[in-house]
Coordinates of C-alpha atoms in Angstrom, one line a residue:
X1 CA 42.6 4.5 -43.6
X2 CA 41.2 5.6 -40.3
X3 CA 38.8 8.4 -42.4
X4 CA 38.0 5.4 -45.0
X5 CA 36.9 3.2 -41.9
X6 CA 34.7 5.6 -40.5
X7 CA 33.4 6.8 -43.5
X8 CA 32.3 3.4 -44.5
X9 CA 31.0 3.0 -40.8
X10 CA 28.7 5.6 -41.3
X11 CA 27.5 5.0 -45.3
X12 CA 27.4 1.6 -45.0
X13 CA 23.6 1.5 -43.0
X14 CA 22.3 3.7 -45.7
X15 CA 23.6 1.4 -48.0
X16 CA 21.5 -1.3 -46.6
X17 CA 18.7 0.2 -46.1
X18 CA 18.3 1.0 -50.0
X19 CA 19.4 -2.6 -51.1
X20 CA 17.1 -4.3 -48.5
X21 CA 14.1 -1.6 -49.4
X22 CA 14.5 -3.5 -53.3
X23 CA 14.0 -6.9 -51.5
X24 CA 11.1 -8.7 -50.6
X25 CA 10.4 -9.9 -47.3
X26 CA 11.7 -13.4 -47.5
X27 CA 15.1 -12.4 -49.4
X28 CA 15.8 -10.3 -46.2
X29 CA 15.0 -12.7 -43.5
X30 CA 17.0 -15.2 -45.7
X31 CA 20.2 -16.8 -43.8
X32 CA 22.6 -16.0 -44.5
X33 CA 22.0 -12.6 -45.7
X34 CA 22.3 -11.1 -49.2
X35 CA 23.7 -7.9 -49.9
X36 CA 22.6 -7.3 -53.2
X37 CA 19.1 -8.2 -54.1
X38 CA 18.5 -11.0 -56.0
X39 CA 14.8 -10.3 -57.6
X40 CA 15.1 -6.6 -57.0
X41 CA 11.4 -5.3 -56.5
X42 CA 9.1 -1.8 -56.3
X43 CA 6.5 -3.1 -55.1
X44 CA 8.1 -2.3 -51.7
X45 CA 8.1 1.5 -52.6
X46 CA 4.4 0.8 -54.5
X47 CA 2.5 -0.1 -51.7
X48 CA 3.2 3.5 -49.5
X49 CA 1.7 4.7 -52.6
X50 CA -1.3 2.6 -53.3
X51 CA -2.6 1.2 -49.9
X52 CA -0.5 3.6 -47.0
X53 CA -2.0 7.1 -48.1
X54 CA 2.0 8.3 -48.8
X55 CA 0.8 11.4 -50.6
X56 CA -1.2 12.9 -48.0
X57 CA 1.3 12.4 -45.6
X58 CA 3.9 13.8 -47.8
X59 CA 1.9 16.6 -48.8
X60 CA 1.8 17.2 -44.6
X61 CA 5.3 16.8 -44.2
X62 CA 6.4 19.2 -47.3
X63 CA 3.9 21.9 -46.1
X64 CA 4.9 22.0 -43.1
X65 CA 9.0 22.0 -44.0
X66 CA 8.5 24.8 -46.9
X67 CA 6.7 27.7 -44.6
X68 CA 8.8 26.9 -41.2
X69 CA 11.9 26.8 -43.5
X70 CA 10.8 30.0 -45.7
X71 CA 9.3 31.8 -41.9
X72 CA 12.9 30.9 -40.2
X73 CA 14.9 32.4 -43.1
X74 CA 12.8 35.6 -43.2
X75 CA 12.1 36.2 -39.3
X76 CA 15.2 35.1 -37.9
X77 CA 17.2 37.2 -40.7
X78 CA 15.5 40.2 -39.6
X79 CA 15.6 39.4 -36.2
X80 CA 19.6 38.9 -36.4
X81 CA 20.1 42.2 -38.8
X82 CA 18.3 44.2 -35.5
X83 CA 20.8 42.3 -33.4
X84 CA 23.9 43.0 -35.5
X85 CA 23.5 46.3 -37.1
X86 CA 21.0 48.2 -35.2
X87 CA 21.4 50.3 -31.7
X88 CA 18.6 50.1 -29.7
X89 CA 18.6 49.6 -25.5
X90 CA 18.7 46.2 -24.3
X91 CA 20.0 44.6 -27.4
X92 CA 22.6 42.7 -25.5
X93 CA 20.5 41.6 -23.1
X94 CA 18.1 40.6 -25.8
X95 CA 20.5 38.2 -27.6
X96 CA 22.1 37.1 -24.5
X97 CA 18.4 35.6 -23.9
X98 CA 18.6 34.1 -27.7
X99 CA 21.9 32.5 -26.6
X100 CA 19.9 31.2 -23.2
X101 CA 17.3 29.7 -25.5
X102 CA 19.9 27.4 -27.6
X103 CA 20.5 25.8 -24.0
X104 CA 16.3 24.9 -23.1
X105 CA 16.0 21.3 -24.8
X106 CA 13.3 21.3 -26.7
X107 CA 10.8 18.7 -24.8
X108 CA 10.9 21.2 -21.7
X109 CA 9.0 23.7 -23.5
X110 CA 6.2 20.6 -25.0
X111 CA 3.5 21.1 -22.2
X112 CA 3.3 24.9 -22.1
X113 CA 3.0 24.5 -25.8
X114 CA 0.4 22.4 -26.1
X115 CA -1.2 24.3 -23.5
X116 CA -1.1 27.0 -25.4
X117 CA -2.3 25.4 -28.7
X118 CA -5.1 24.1 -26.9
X119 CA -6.1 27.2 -25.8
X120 CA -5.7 28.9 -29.2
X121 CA -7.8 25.7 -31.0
X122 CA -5.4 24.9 -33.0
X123 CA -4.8 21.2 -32.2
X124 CA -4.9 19.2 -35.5
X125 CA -4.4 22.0 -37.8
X126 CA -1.3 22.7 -39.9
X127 CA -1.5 26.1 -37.4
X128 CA 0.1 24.1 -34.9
X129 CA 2.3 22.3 -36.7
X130 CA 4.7 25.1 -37.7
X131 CA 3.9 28.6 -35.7
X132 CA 5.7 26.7 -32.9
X133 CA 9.1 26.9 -35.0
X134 CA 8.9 29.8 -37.7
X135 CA 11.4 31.5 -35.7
X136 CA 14.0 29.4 -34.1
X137 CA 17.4 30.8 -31.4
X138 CA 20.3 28.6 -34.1
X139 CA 18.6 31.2 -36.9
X140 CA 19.0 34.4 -35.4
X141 CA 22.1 33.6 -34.2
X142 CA 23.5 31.9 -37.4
X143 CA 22.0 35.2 -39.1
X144 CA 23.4 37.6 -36.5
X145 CA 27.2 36.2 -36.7
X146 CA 27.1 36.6 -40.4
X147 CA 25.9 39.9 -40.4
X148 CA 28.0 41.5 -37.8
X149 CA 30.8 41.1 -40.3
X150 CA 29.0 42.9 -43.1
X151 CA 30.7 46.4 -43.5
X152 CA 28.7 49.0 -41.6
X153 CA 30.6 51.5 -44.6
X154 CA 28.2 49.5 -46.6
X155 CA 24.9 50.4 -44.8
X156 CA 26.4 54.1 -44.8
X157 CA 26.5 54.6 -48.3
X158 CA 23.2 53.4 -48.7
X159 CA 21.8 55.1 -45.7
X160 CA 23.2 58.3 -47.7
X161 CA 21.4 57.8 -50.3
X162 CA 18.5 58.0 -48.7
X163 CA 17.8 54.2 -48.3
X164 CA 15.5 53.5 -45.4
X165 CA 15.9 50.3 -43.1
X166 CA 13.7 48.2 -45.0
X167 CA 15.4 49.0 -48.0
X168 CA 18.6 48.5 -46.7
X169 CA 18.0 45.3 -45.5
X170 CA 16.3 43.5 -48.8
X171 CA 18.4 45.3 -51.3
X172 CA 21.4 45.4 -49.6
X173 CA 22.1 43.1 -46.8
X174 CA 20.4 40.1 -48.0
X175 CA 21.9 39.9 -51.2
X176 CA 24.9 39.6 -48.9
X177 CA 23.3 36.6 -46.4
X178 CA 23.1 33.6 -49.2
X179 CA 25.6 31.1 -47.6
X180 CA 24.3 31.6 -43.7
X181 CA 20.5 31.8 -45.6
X182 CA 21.2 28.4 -47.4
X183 CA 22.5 26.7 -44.2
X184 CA 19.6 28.0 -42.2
X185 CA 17.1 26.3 -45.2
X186 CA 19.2 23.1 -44.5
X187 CA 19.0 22.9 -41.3
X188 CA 15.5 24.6 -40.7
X189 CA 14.2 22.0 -43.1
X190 CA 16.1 18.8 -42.1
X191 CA 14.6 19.7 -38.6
X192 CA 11.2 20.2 -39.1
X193 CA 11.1 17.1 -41.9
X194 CA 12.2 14.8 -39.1
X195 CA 10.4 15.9 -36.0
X196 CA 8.5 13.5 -34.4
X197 CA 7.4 14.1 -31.1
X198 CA 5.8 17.7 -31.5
X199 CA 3.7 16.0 -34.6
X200 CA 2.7 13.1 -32.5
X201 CA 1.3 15.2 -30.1
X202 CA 0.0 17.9 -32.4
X203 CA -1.7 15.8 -35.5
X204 CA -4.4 14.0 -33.6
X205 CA -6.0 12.6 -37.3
X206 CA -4.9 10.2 -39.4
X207 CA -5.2 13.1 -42.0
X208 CA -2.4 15.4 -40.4
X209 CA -0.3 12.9 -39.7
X210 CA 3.7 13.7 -41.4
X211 CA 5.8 11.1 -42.8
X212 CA 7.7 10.3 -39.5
X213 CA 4.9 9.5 -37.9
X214 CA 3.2 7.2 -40.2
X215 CA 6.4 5.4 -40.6
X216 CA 6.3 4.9 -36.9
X217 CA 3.1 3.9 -36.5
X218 CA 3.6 1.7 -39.4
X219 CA 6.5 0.1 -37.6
X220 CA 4.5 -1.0 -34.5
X221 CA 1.9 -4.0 -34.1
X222 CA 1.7 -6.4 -36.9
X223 CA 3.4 -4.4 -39.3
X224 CA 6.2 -4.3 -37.2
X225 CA 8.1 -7.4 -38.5
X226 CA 7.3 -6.7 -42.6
X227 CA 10.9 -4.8 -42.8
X228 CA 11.4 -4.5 -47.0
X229 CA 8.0 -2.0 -46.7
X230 CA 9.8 -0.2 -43.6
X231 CA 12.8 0.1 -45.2
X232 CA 11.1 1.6 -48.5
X233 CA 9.5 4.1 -45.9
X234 CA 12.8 5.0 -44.8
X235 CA 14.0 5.7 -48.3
X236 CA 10.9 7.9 -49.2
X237 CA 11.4 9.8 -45.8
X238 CA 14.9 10.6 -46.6
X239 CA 15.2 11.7 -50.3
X240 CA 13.7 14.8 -50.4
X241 CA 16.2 16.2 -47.8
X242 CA 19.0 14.3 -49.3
X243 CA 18.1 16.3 -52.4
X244 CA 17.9 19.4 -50.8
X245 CA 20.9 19.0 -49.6
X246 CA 23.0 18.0 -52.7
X247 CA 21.7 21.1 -54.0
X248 CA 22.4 23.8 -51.7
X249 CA 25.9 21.8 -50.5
X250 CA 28.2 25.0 -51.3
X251 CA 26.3 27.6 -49.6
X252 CA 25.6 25.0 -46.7
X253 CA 29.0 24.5 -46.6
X254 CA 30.1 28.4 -47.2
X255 CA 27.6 29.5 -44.5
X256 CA 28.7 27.0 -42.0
X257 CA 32.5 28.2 -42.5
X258 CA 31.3 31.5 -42.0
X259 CA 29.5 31.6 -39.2
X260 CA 31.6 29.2 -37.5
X261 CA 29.0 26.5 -36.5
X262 CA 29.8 23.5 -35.5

């Protein structure tokens, strides 16, 4: 019963928020409250697409998403197989510094960033938008805990048969790494999909503007109070990682067991 409650404690907002995205503005201000929509509507959903520019800044958000998602599984996998499998001096001290990293909130590191960025004139460029995370500490240490327990027997063989690194690691260990390479897609994804205050700072154009953004700037001023568009916003934001998701559940769920993150 306890589970139950706290399950429906949790589901029940998201609930909401798709029922009230298929009412119009005076059903939801309507007292007392409806749960279920009476004149269920898409002209909610309809007017991101035709008056809100919703496909550019979904085209934003997904570009950005894919290449820091595909750059975090392919850098931080080889960064972690160099931690786990390789001798070479200072490799302790190396991911001892990775481990340090996980501890740095993220909003300390903003104005040396943009600093940077500045310098390298790539402000309001899709440049600056993901080179700050194609390589993040959770990856290479999710991918260095899953492949410290591949076999080194394993690496051996091929190693013997005249295998070089390179080949070792695609043909070999990788084939190995898809439940810890799944959850890092999830997670990579999910987290770069719903930043908001690295874009805000970043995107100075209406044009690079991602979804969290416009749906926060939407939300302010006079379009503040019209809540059934808001909420449709909130439902367009959330499906594509809700998606992703449902589709790479097992491995997510495999590589998270695996790797022991919590």
């Amino acid at each position: 019963m306890i589970l139950a409650f706290i399950a429906f404690v949790w589901i029940f907002p998201f609930f909401w928020m798709i029922l009230g995205s298929l009412k119009t503005q005076r059903e939801i201000m309507a007292i007392p409250p409806t749960l279920w929509p009476k004149h269920a509507t898409l002209s909610n959903f309809m007017k991101w697409f035709t008056q809100l520019d919703f496909g550019n800044y979904f085209i934003n958000s997904m570009v950005v998403a894919i290449i820091v998602m595909l750059g975090n599984m392919v850098f931080c996998s080889m960064v972690g197989y160099a931690l786990a499998k390789i001798d070479f001096a200072g490799k302790n001290v190396l991911f001892g510094m990775v481990m340090v990293t996980l501890m740095v909130p993220g909003v300390a590191t903003f104005v040396p960033l943009f600093v940077e960025i500045t310098n390298l004139h790539l402000l309001n460029s899709y440049a600056s938008l993901i080179l700050p995370f194609l390589a993040q500490p959770i990856g290479v240490f999710l991918m260095r805990q899953f492949m410290a327990g591949i076999p080194d027997a394993l690496l051996e063989a091929g190693r013997i048969d005249g295998a070089g690194e390179l080949r070792i690691f695609f043909q070999i260990v990788l084939p190995e790494c898809k439940p810890p390479l799944a959850t890092l897609a999830v997670l990579t994804f999910l987290s770069s999909w719903n930043n908001f205050l690295w874009p805000l700072v970043a995107a100075q154009s209406n044009k690079m503007y991602t979804l969290p953004v416009a749906l926060s700037l939407y939300s302010t001023g006079q379009n503040a109070t019209d809540y059934s568009v808001l909420l449709a916003g909130a439902v367009l934001v959330i499906t594509p990682i809700l998606l992703l998701f449902i589709f790479l559940q097992k491995y997510f769920i495999q590589g998270v067991a695996m790797t022991g993150i919590k």
